[in-house]
Short mmCIF file of N, CA and C in Angstrom, two decimals:
data_model
loop_
_atom_site.label_atom_id
_atom_site.label_comp_id
_atom_site.label_asym_id
_atom_site.label_seq_id
_atom_site.Cartn_x
_atom_site.Cartn_y
_atom_site.Cartn_z
N MET A 19 1.01 -1.30 0.26
CA MET A 19 -0.01 -0.07 0.04
C MET A 19 1.00 1.28 -0.16
N LYS A 20 1.91 0.88 0.98
CA LYS A 20 2.91 2.35 0.95
C LYS A 20 4.17 3.09 -0.23
N LYS A 21 3.70 1.29 -1.42
CA LYS A 21 4.64 1.71 -2.20
C LYS A 21 3.95 2.68 -3.84
N MET A 22 2.40 1.80 -3.44
CA MET A 22 1.66 2.62 -3.62
C MET A 22 1.27 3.85 -4.05
N ILE A 23 1.42 4.62 -3.09
CA ILE A 23 0.57 5.91 -2.46
C ILE A 23 1.97 6.76 -2.82
N VAL A 24 3.60 5.89 -2.65
CA VAL A 24 4.37 6.95 -3.17
C VAL A 24 5.31 6.77 -4.94
N LEU A 25 4.33 5.70 -5.73
CA LEU A 25 4.50 5.34 -6.67
C LEU A 25 3.70 7.02 -7.63
N THR A 26 2.17 6.48 -6.89
CA THR A 26 1.01 7.32 -7.34
C THR A 26 1.80 9.42 -7.09
N GLY A 27 2.54 9.38 -5.49
CA GLY A 27 2.66 10.38 -5.58
C GLY A 27 4.26 10.96 -6.88
N SER A 28 4.76 10.28 -6.90
CA SER A 28 5.63 10.28 -7.80
C SER A 28 5.62 10.27 -9.21
N LEU A 29 4.26 9.34 -8.95
CA LEU A 29 3.49 9.81 -10.79
C LEU A 29 2.93 11.39 -11.01
N PHE A 30 2.03 11.86 -9.99
CA PHE A 30 1.32 13.36 -10.07
C PHE A 30 2.41 14.26 -9.87
N LEU A 31 3.95 14.21 -9.49
CA LEU A 31 5.16 14.65 -9.46
C LEU A 31 5.27 15.24 -11.00
N LEU A 32 6.02 14.09 -11.64
CA LEU A 32 6.02 14.45 -12.69
C LEU A 32 5.40 14.25 -13.80
N MET A 33 4.15 14.42 -13.23
CA MET A 33 2.85 14.97 -14.50
C MET A 33 3.20 15.87 -14.62
N SER A 34 3.10 17.18 -13.40
CA SER A 34 2.91 18.26 -12.78
C SER A 34 4.22 19.48 -13.39
N LEU A 35 5.16 18.03 -13.15
CA LEU A 35 7.00 18.85 -14.04
C LEU A 35 6.51 19.26 -15.35
N CYS A 36 5.90 18.03 -15.91
CA CYS A 36 5.87 18.14 -17.74
C CYS A 36 5.20 19.16 -18.32
N THR A 37 3.70 19.35 -17.62
CA THR A 37 3.18 20.56 -17.30
C THR A 37 3.18 21.70 -17.21
N VAL A 38 4.04 21.92 -16.81
CA VAL A 38 4.78 23.16 -16.33
C VAL A 38 5.94 23.78 -17.68
N SER A 39 6.72 22.40 -17.98
CA SER A 39 7.48 22.98 -18.94
C SER A 39 6.53 22.71 -20.19
N VAL A 40 5.52 22.11 -20.06
CA VAL A 40 5.43 22.60 -21.73
C VAL A 40 4.30 23.94 -21.90
N THR A 41 4.02 24.39 -21.02
CA THR A 41 3.39 25.48 -20.46
C THR A 41 4.22 26.92 -20.27
N ALA A 42 5.79 27.10 -20.27
CA ALA A 42 6.17 27.15 -20.07
C ALA A 42 6.37 28.76 -21.10
N GLN A 43 7.00 29.67 -20.88
CA GLN A 43 6.26 30.80 -21.81
C GLN A 43 8.59 30.41 -22.17
N SER A 44 8.50 31.16 -23.54
CA SER A 44 10.27 31.19 -24.19
C SER A 44 10.29 32.38 -24.45
N PHE A 45 11.75 32.82 -23.82
CA PHE A 45 12.17 34.42 -24.00
C PHE A 45 12.80 34.62 -25.34
N LYS A 46 12.99 34.46 -26.30
CA LYS A 46 14.56 34.79 -26.93
C LYS A 46 14.66 35.93 -27.71
N LYS A 47 15.83 36.02 -27.46
CA LYS A 47 16.43 37.59 -28.56
C LYS A 47 16.28 37.75 -29.79
N LEU A 48 15.92 38.66 -30.35
CA LEU A 48 15.66 38.78 -31.97
C LEU A 48 16.15 39.43 -32.57
N SER A 49 16.60 39.87 -33.79
CA SER A 49 17.32 41.09 -34.28
C SER A 49 16.50 41.52 -35.08
N ILE A 50 15.96 42.46 -35.32
CA ILE A 50 15.40 43.68 -35.45
C ILE A 50 15.96 44.01 -36.97
N GLY A 51 15.84 43.78 -38.20
CA GLY A 51 16.31 43.86 -39.09
C GLY A 51 17.54 44.12 -39.67
N LYS A 52 18.29 45.03 -40.07
CA LYS A 52 19.29 45.92 -40.22
C LYS A 52 19.92 46.33 -39.13
N SER A 53 19.20 46.84 -38.79
CA SER A 53 19.26 48.18 -37.52
C SER A 53 20.26 48.17 -36.71
N GLY A 54 20.87 47.04 -35.99
CA GLY A 54 21.70 46.19 -35.44
C GLY A 54 20.62 46.74 -33.71
N CYS A 55 19.85 47.24 -33.59
CA CYS A 55 18.75 46.63 -32.60
C CYS A 55 18.29 45.46 -32.37
N SER A 56 18.19 45.09 -31.18
CA SER A 56 17.27 44.29 -30.92
C SER A 56 16.14 44.02 -30.05
N LEU A 57 15.29 42.75 -29.71
CA LEU A 57 14.59 42.98 -28.68
C LEU A 57 13.94 41.33 -27.79
N TYR A 58 13.54 41.15 -26.62
CA TYR A 58 13.64 40.11 -26.19
C TYR A 58 11.80 39.63 -26.40
N SER A 59 11.40 38.70 -27.05
CA SER A 59 9.97 38.26 -27.53
C SER A 59 9.67 37.14 -26.97
N TYR A 60 8.64 37.18 -26.43
CA TYR A 60 7.47 35.43 -25.91
C TYR A 60 7.47 34.73 -27.45
N CYS A 61 7.52 35.59 -28.92
CA CYS A 61 7.05 34.85 -29.99
C CYS A 61 7.92 35.08 -30.95
N GLU A 62 8.28 34.62 -31.94
CA GLU A 62 8.90 34.24 -33.28
C GLU A 62 8.44 35.76 -34.41
N ILE A 63 9.02 36.92 -34.52
CA ILE A 63 8.88 37.76 -35.74
C ILE A 63 9.60 37.14 -36.44
N TYR A 64 9.48 36.63 -37.78
CA TYR A 64 9.70 36.26 -38.51
C TYR A 64 10.91 36.78 -39.42
N LEU A 65 9.88 37.72 -39.78
CA LEU A 65 10.56 39.29 -40.98
C LEU A 65 9.75 40.33 -40.56
N PHE A 66 10.82 41.37 -40.29
CA PHE A 66 10.30 42.52 -39.77
C PHE A 66 10.74 43.66 -41.65
N ASP A 67 9.44 44.27 -41.20
CA ASP A 67 8.75 44.74 -42.45
C ASP A 67 9.95 45.75 -42.24
N GLU A 68 10.37 46.38 -43.73
CA GLU A 68 11.34 47.40 -43.90
C GLU A 68 11.30 48.28 -44.32
N SER A 69 11.21 49.97 -44.52
CA SER A 69 10.89 50.67 -45.81
C SER A 69 11.35 52.02 -44.92
N LYS A 70 10.96 53.30 -46.05
CA LYS A 70 11.34 54.32 -45.21
C LYS A 70 10.58 55.52 -45.27
N SER A 71 11.10 55.80 -44.15
CA SER A 71 9.62 57.55 -44.25
C SER A 71 9.90 58.59 -44.69
N PRO A 72 8.71 59.76 -44.76
CA PRO A 72 8.80 60.58 -46.09
C PRO A 72 10.20 61.27 -45.51
N ASP A 73 11.04 61.40 -44.28
CA ASP A 73 12.32 62.21 -44.35
C ASP A 73 13.50 61.14 -44.76
N SER A 74 13.37 59.97 -45.27
CA SER A 74 14.28 58.55 -45.76
C SER A 74 14.22 57.51 -44.47
N SER A 75 13.98 58.19 -43.02
CA SER A 75 14.57 57.35 -41.32
C SER A 75 14.36 56.20 -42.58
N THR A 76 14.43 55.13 -41.62
CA THR A 76 14.97 53.60 -41.93
C THR A 76 14.04 52.83 -41.07
N ILE A 77 12.02 52.54 -41.06
CA ILE A 77 11.64 51.94 -40.29
C ILE A 77 11.74 50.60 -40.49
N TYR A 78 11.43 49.71 -39.41
CA TYR A 78 11.52 48.50 -39.66
C TYR A 78 10.17 47.69 -38.38
N MET A 79 9.28 46.72 -38.63
CA MET A 79 7.61 46.86 -38.20
C MET A 79 7.61 45.41 -38.02
N GLY A 80 7.50 45.08 -36.82
CA GLY A 80 7.13 43.81 -36.56
C GLY A 80 6.08 43.21 -35.73
N GLU A 81 5.01 42.05 -36.03
CA GLU A 81 4.64 41.60 -35.02
C GLU A 81 4.47 40.09 -34.23
N CYS A 82 4.31 39.69 -33.63
CA CYS A 82 3.56 38.03 -33.37
C CYS A 82 2.30 38.61 -32.22
N ASN A 83 2.04 37.10 -32.48
CA ASN A 83 1.16 36.31 -31.12
C ASN A 83 1.15 35.62 -30.10
N ASN A 84 1.07 35.64 -28.92
CA ASN A 84 1.76 34.73 -27.85
C ASN A 84 -0.09 34.75 -27.09
N ASP A 85 -0.41 33.82 -26.62
CA ASP A 85 -1.89 33.56 -25.32
C ASP A 85 -2.75 34.63 -26.24
N ASN A 86 -3.06 35.37 -27.43
CA ASN A 86 -4.21 35.85 -28.12
C ASN A 86 -3.84 37.51 -27.51
N ILE A 87 -2.68 37.75 -27.56
CA ILE A 87 -2.45 39.42 -26.90
C ILE A 87 -0.61 39.14 -28.10
N ILE A 88 -1.21 40.61 -28.81
CA ILE A 88 -0.27 40.96 -30.13
C ILE A 88 0.71 41.57 -29.38
N TYR A 89 2.25 41.38 -29.47
CA TYR A 89 3.37 42.16 -29.37
C TYR A 89 3.73 42.10 -30.11
N GLY A 90 4.71 44.02 -30.34
CA GLY A 90 4.72 44.54 -31.82
C GLY A 90 5.79 45.54 -31.61
N THR A 91 6.22 45.60 -32.41
CA THR A 91 7.74 46.98 -31.92
C THR A 91 7.57 47.85 -34.03
N ILE A 92 7.62 48.88 -33.96
CA ILE A 92 7.95 50.01 -34.68
C ILE A 92 8.98 50.58 -34.27
N CYS A 93 10.44 50.05 -35.25
CA CYS A 93 11.75 50.48 -34.91
C CYS A 93 12.36 52.16 -35.95
N VAL A 94 12.46 52.95 -35.54
CA VAL A 94 13.51 54.10 -36.73
C VAL A 94 14.38 54.32 -36.12
N LYS A 95 15.51 53.85 -37.11
CA LYS A 95 16.86 54.56 -37.79
C LYS A 95 16.41 55.94 -37.86
N LEU A 96 17.10 57.08 -37.19
CA LEU A 96 16.94 58.02 -37.91
C LEU A 96 17.94 58.53 -38.64
N LEU A 97 17.59 59.26 -39.76
CA LEU A 97 17.90 59.92 -40.64
C LEU A 97 19.13 60.64 -40.34
N GLU A 98 18.89 61.89 -39.16
CA GLU A 98 19.71 62.90 -38.32
C GLU A 98 19.80 62.66 -37.03
N ALA A 99 20.48 62.48 -36.75
CA ALA A 99 20.83 61.83 -35.19
C ALA A 99 20.70 63.44 -34.26
N PHE A 100 20.00 63.51 -32.81
CA PHE A 100 19.64 64.44 -32.31
C PHE A 100 20.59 64.04 -30.61
N GLU A 101 20.73 65.23 -30.71
CA GLU A 101 22.23 64.68 -29.53
C GLU A 101 21.60 65.37 -28.41
N ASP A 102 20.34 66.59 -28.33
CA ASP A 102 19.48 66.84 -27.12
C ASP A 102 18.81 65.91 -26.35
N LEU A 103 18.38 65.14 -26.16
CA LEU A 103 17.71 63.38 -25.39
C LEU A 103 16.99 64.68 -25.11
N LYS A 104 16.38 65.43 -24.64
CA LYS A 104 14.90 65.91 -24.49
C LYS A 104 14.05 66.78 -25.92
N VAL A 105 14.83 66.45 -26.72
CA VAL A 105 14.53 67.15 -28.25
C VAL A 105 14.19 66.05 -28.84
N ALA A 106 15.23 64.80 -28.45
CA ALA A 106 14.65 63.21 -29.22
C ALA A 106 13.25 63.05 -28.04
N GLU A 107 13.10 63.08 -26.91
CA GLU A 107 12.16 62.22 -26.62
C GLU A 107 10.89 63.41 -26.88
N ASN A 108 11.34 64.77 -27.44
CA ASN A 108 9.74 65.62 -27.67
C ASN A 108 9.07 64.87 -29.31
N VAL A 109 10.27 64.31 -30.21
CA VAL A 109 9.88 64.12 -31.34
C VAL A 109 9.43 62.45 -31.16
N LEU A 110 10.24 61.80 -30.18
CA LEU A 110 9.40 60.62 -29.78
C LEU A 110 8.19 60.77 -29.62
N GLN A 111 7.93 61.66 -28.86
CA GLN A 111 6.19 62.10 -28.52
C GLN A 111 5.26 62.41 -29.93
N SER A 112 5.56 62.81 -29.90
CA SER A 112 5.09 63.53 -31.71
C SER A 112 4.38 62.03 -32.29
N TYR A 113 6.14 61.07 -32.86
CA TYR A 113 5.99 60.33 -33.09
C TYR A 113 4.44 59.05 -32.45
N MET A 114 4.25 58.89 -31.03
CA MET A 114 3.68 57.69 -30.59
C MET A 114 2.09 59.14 -31.12
N ASP A 115 1.63 60.14 -31.02
CA ASP A 115 0.47 60.61 -31.02
C ASP A 115 0.37 60.42 -32.36
N TYR A 116 1.27 60.42 -33.76
CA TYR A 116 0.91 59.81 -34.80
C TYR A 116 0.64 58.33 -35.40
N LEU A 117 1.03 57.61 -34.05
CA LEU A 117 0.08 56.15 -34.27
C LEU A 117 -0.61 56.23 -33.67
N LYS A 118 -0.85 56.54 -32.99
CA LYS A 118 -2.29 56.84 -32.16
C LYS A 118 -3.29 56.88 -33.38
N ASN A 119 -3.38 57.48 -33.81
CA ASN A 119 -4.32 58.52 -35.09
C ASN A 119 -4.19 56.68 -36.39
N ASN A 120 -3.13 56.29 -36.78
CA ASN A 120 -2.55 55.14 -37.07
C ASN A 120 -3.52 53.86 -36.92
N PHE A 121 -3.61 54.14 -35.51
CA PHE A 121 -3.87 52.70 -34.83
C PHE A 121 -5.66 53.17 -34.87
N LYS A 122 -5.86 53.79 -34.43
CA LYS A 122 -7.65 54.24 -34.00
C LYS A 122 -7.62 54.14 -33.27
N ILE A 123 -6.79 54.86 -32.11
CA ILE A 123 -6.75 54.68 -30.60
C ILE A 123 -7.79 56.04 -29.79
N THR A 124 -8.81 55.32 -29.28
CA THR A 124 -10.02 56.48 -28.72
C THR A 124 -9.73 56.86 -27.54
N SER A 125 -9.37 56.24 -26.89
CA SER A 125 -8.62 57.07 -25.45
C SER A 125 -7.31 56.79 -24.69
N ALA A 126 -6.89 57.83 -24.13
CA ALA A 126 -5.12 57.22 -23.21
C ALA A 126 -5.30 57.92 -22.24
N THR A 127 -4.33 57.40 -21.27
CA THR A 127 -4.51 56.95 -20.29
C THR A 127 -3.62 58.93 -19.81
N GLY A 128 -2.81 59.23 -20.94
CA GLY A 128 -1.55 60.63 -20.70
C GLY A 128 -0.26 59.78 -20.97
N TYR A 129 0.76 60.19 -21.68
CA TYR A 129 2.21 59.81 -20.90
C TYR A 129 2.95 59.83 -19.69
N GLY A 130 3.45 58.83 -19.67
CA GLY A 130 4.10 59.01 -18.27
C GLY A 130 5.56 59.51 -18.88
N LEU A 131 6.77 59.99 -18.72
CA LEU A 131 7.64 60.13 -19.48
C LEU A 131 8.66 60.29 -17.82
N GLY A 132 10.18 60.41 -18.12
CA GLY A 132 11.19 59.80 -18.01
C GLY A 132 11.87 58.81 -17.73
N HIS A 133 11.27 57.85 -18.02
CA HIS A 133 12.01 56.60 -18.49
C HIS A 133 13.16 56.07 -18.95
N ARG A 134 13.81 55.40 -18.33
CA ARG A 134 15.82 54.98 -18.47
C ARG A 134 15.30 53.71 -18.90
N LEU A 135 15.88 53.79 -20.27
CA LEU A 135 15.96 52.00 -20.36
C LEU A 135 17.33 51.41 -20.04
N GLN A 136 17.22 50.25 -19.05
CA GLN A 136 18.76 49.77 -18.18
C GLN A 136 19.12 50.54 -17.52
N ASN A 137 18.29 51.82 -16.93
CA ASN A 137 18.59 52.89 -15.71
C ASN A 137 20.01 53.97 -16.33
N SER A 138 20.02 53.48 -17.79
CA SER A 138 21.17 54.25 -18.56
C SER A 138 20.37 55.54 -19.32
N GLU A 139 21.68 56.78 -18.69
CA GLU A 139 20.68 57.94 -18.99
C GLU A 139 21.12 58.79 -19.91
N GLN A 140 21.22 57.87 -21.23
CA GLN A 140 21.79 58.01 -23.01
C GLN A 140 20.52 57.54 -23.18
N THR A 141 19.12 57.41 -22.50
CA THR A 141 17.83 56.95 -23.16
C THR A 141 16.96 57.72 -22.67
N ARG A 142 15.81 58.04 -23.01
CA ARG A 142 14.64 58.34 -22.96
C ARG A 142 13.63 57.52 -22.78
N GLY A 143 12.37 57.40 -22.56
CA GLY A 143 11.61 56.85 -22.76
C GLY A 143 10.05 57.03 -21.84
N ILE A 144 8.94 56.76 -22.57
CA ILE A 144 7.68 57.26 -22.76
C ILE A 144 6.28 55.80 -22.46
N ILE A 145 5.81 55.80 -21.83
CA ILE A 145 4.85 55.07 -21.80
C ILE A 145 3.21 55.56 -21.16
N ASP A 146 2.86 54.85 -22.16
CA ASP A 146 0.93 55.04 -22.10
C ASP A 146 -0.10 53.52 -22.08
N TYR A 147 -1.26 53.55 -21.83
CA TYR A 147 -2.31 53.08 -22.51
C TYR A 147 -3.11 53.84 -23.14
N TRP A 148 -3.69 52.31 -24.12
CA TRP A 148 -4.48 52.82 -24.90
C TRP A 148 -5.91 52.20 -25.19
N LYS A 149 -6.60 52.56 -25.74
CA LYS A 149 -7.77 51.82 -25.37
C LYS A 149 -8.50 51.65 -27.48
N ASP A 150 -8.59 51.25 -28.19
CA ASP A 150 -9.01 51.40 -29.71
C ASP A 150 -10.40 51.07 -29.90
N ASP A 151 -10.62 51.52 -31.10
CA ASP A 151 -12.06 51.67 -32.00
C ASP A 151 -12.69 50.09 -31.52
N GLN A 152 -12.03 49.15 -31.41
CA GLN A 152 -12.37 48.00 -31.11
C GLN A 152 -12.52 47.46 -29.81
N GLN A 153 -11.91 48.11 -29.03
CA GLN A 153 -12.07 47.82 -27.69
C GLN A 153 -11.12 46.89 -26.99
N ARG A 154 -9.49 47.13 -27.64
CA ARG A 154 -8.65 46.41 -27.21
C ARG A 154 -7.65 47.13 -26.46
N ASN A 155 -6.70 46.40 -25.25
CA ASN A 155 -6.61 47.68 -24.33
C ASN A 155 -4.83 47.17 -25.35
N TRP A 156 -4.34 48.94 -25.07
CA TRP A 156 -3.37 48.20 -24.92
C TRP A 156 -2.27 49.06 -24.54
N LYS A 157 -1.19 48.87 -24.30
CA LYS A 157 -0.22 48.87 -23.31
C LYS A 157 1.20 49.48 -24.34
N VAL A 158 2.13 50.35 -24.35
CA VAL A 158 2.64 51.30 -25.22
C VAL A 158 3.62 51.90 -24.57
N LYS A 159 5.21 51.60 -24.77
CA LYS A 159 6.29 52.16 -24.22
C LYS A 159 7.29 52.28 -25.40
N GLY A 160 8.04 54.03 -25.57
CA GLY A 160 8.67 54.27 -26.65
C GLY A 160 10.00 54.78 -25.74
N TRP A 161 10.74 54.51 -26.61
CA TRP A 161 12.68 54.75 -26.49
C TRP A 161 13.22 55.47 -27.25
N THR A 162 13.93 55.76 -27.07
CA THR A 162 15.16 56.86 -27.83
C THR A 162 16.40 57.19 -27.40
N ASN A 163 17.44 56.92 -28.38
CA ASN A 163 18.69 57.10 -28.23
C ASN A 163 19.76 58.54 -28.06
N GLY A 164 18.36 59.51 -28.99
CA GLY A 164 18.42 60.54 -30.63
C GLY A 164 19.18 60.00 -31.20
N LYS A 165 19.53 58.34 -31.82
CA LYS A 165 19.81 58.06 -32.78
C LYS A 165 18.63 57.05 -33.58
N PHE A 166 17.72 56.66 -32.62
CA PHE A 166 16.70 55.28 -32.84
C PHE A 166 15.47 55.94 -32.12
N LEU A 167 14.46 55.57 -32.26
CA LEU A 167 13.47 55.61 -32.05
C LEU A 167 12.60 54.31 -31.70
N THR A 168 11.42 53.98 -30.80
CA THR A 168 10.98 52.65 -31.02
C THR A 168 10.26 52.99 -30.52
N VAL A 169 8.65 52.58 -30.87
CA VAL A 169 7.67 52.39 -29.76
C VAL A 169 7.28 50.89 -29.86
N MET A 170 7.44 50.22 -28.38
CA MET A 170 6.73 48.54 -28.75
C MET A 170 5.32 48.98 -27.89
N TYR A 171 4.78 47.76 -28.02
CA TYR A 171 3.65 47.79 -27.68
C TYR A 171 2.82 46.35 -27.67
N ALA A 172 2.02 46.34 -26.46
CA ALA A 172 0.91 44.76 -26.30
C ALA A 172 -0.46 44.86 -26.67
N TYR A 173 -1.10 44.22 -27.25
CA TYR A 173 -2.69 44.51 -26.89
C TYR A 173 -3.37 43.60 -27.00
N GLY A 174 -5.00 43.08 -27.09
CA GLY A 174 -5.72 42.04 -26.65
C GLY A 174 -6.95 42.74 -26.18
N LYS A 175 -8.04 41.99 -26.47
CA LYS A 175 -9.41 42.02 -26.16
C LYS A 175 -9.29 41.39 -24.70
N LYS A 176 -8.78 40.88 -24.12
CA LYS A 176 -8.59 40.67 -22.43
C LYS A 176 -7.83 41.81 -21.81
N GLU A 177 -7.44 41.34 -20.23
CA GLU A 177 -6.70 42.24 -20.00
C GLU A 177 -5.13 42.06 -19.94
N LEU A 178 -4.27 43.08 -20.27
CA LEU A 178 -3.24 42.84 -20.66
C LEU A 178 -2.41 42.22 -19.07
N PRO A 179 -1.49 41.20 -19.55
CA PRO A 179 -0.66 40.47 -18.44
C PRO A 179 0.10 42.02 -17.52
N GLU A 180 -0.11 42.29 -17.07
CA GLU A 180 0.77 43.37 -16.52
C GLU A 180 2.49 42.72 -16.70
N SER A 181 2.67 42.35 -15.63
CA SER A 181 4.19 41.70 -15.50
C SER A 181 5.20 40.80 -16.43
N LYS A 182 4.10 40.09 -17.74
CA LYS A 182 4.69 39.78 -18.75
C LYS A 182 5.06 40.70 -19.76
N VAL A 183 3.70 41.51 -20.26
CA VAL A 183 4.11 42.66 -20.88
C VAL A 183 4.99 43.59 -20.54
N ASN A 184 5.54 44.15 -19.59
CA ASN A 184 6.42 44.77 -18.78
C ASN A 184 7.94 44.32 -19.36
N VAL A 185 7.82 43.02 -19.16
CA VAL A 185 8.99 42.61 -19.17
C VAL A 185 9.21 42.62 -21.30
N PHE A 186 8.43 42.13 -22.21
CA PHE A 186 8.90 42.64 -23.00
C PHE A 186 8.62 44.19 -23.67
N LEU A 187 8.06 45.16 -23.23
CA LEU A 187 8.05 46.78 -23.37
C LEU A 187 9.45 46.86 -22.95
N ASP A 188 10.36 46.44 -21.94
CA ASP A 188 11.82 46.73 -21.44
C ASP A 188 12.78 46.60 -22.21
N GLY A 189 12.34 45.04 -22.91
CA GLY A 189 13.15 43.80 -23.97
C GLY A 189 14.07 44.87 -24.51
N PHE A 190 14.04 46.07 -25.31
CA PHE A 190 13.80 47.02 -26.33
C PHE A 190 15.56 46.82 -25.98
N ARG A 191 16.80 46.44 -27.43
CA ARG A 191 18.33 47.22 -27.25
C ARG A 191 18.66 47.42 -27.96
N PHE A 192 18.94 48.74 -27.48
CA PHE A 192 19.71 49.67 -28.49
C PHE A 192 21.47 48.70 -29.25
N PRO A 193 21.84 49.17 -30.70
CA PRO A 193 22.88 48.89 -30.58
C PRO A 193 24.14 49.52 -29.69
N GLU A 194 24.81 47.87 -29.59
CA GLU A 194 26.03 48.12 -28.97
C GLU A 194 27.21 50.38 -29.55
N LYS A 195 27.39 50.08 -30.19
CA LYS A 195 27.85 51.02 -30.61
C LYS A 195 27.52 51.43 -32.40
#
C-alpha cells in the first residue's frame, strides 16, 4: 500500500513537472532587421518589414501573437541623430501621437515621461495605456537614444498580463555602438 502511495505521488509530481515545462513561455532575443537593434520576445517575429519614412529614415516593423496578445515593435533608425535627448524625447512623443491616429486609438491615460532603458541616462522612455476603436487594450512604451526611436506595444481584447507585458516592453536593446 505504501509503495502504491509513493508511486502515485511520484507519478503526480512527474506529470506536474511535464505540464509546467510544456506551458512555460520561451523568451528569445531577436534582431530587428539590419538596424543593429534587438528585442526580447515571447513569440517569433520572423520578418521585420522595412520601409522609409518621408524624411528617408529607415523603419522596421514586426508583430507576433502569444496567448491572444499581439506583441509588436516599430523601430526607426533616424536619418539625422538628435544630440539633445529632450528634443529626441519630444520627437518620440510626436511619433506616438501619430501612431494613435494610425492605430485608431479612442482613449489614452496620458504619457508618463522620465523612463530610462536599463537605467541608462543616454536613453529616454515614454509609457501610455490606450484603447482602440475595437475596444482592445494597449500598453505602449517608446524609447529613444537620439539615433533611434522605437515604440514597443502589446494589445488584446482581454486584460493585459502586466508583468509579462512589462518584460517585453523593457526588452528593447539599442546597438552596442
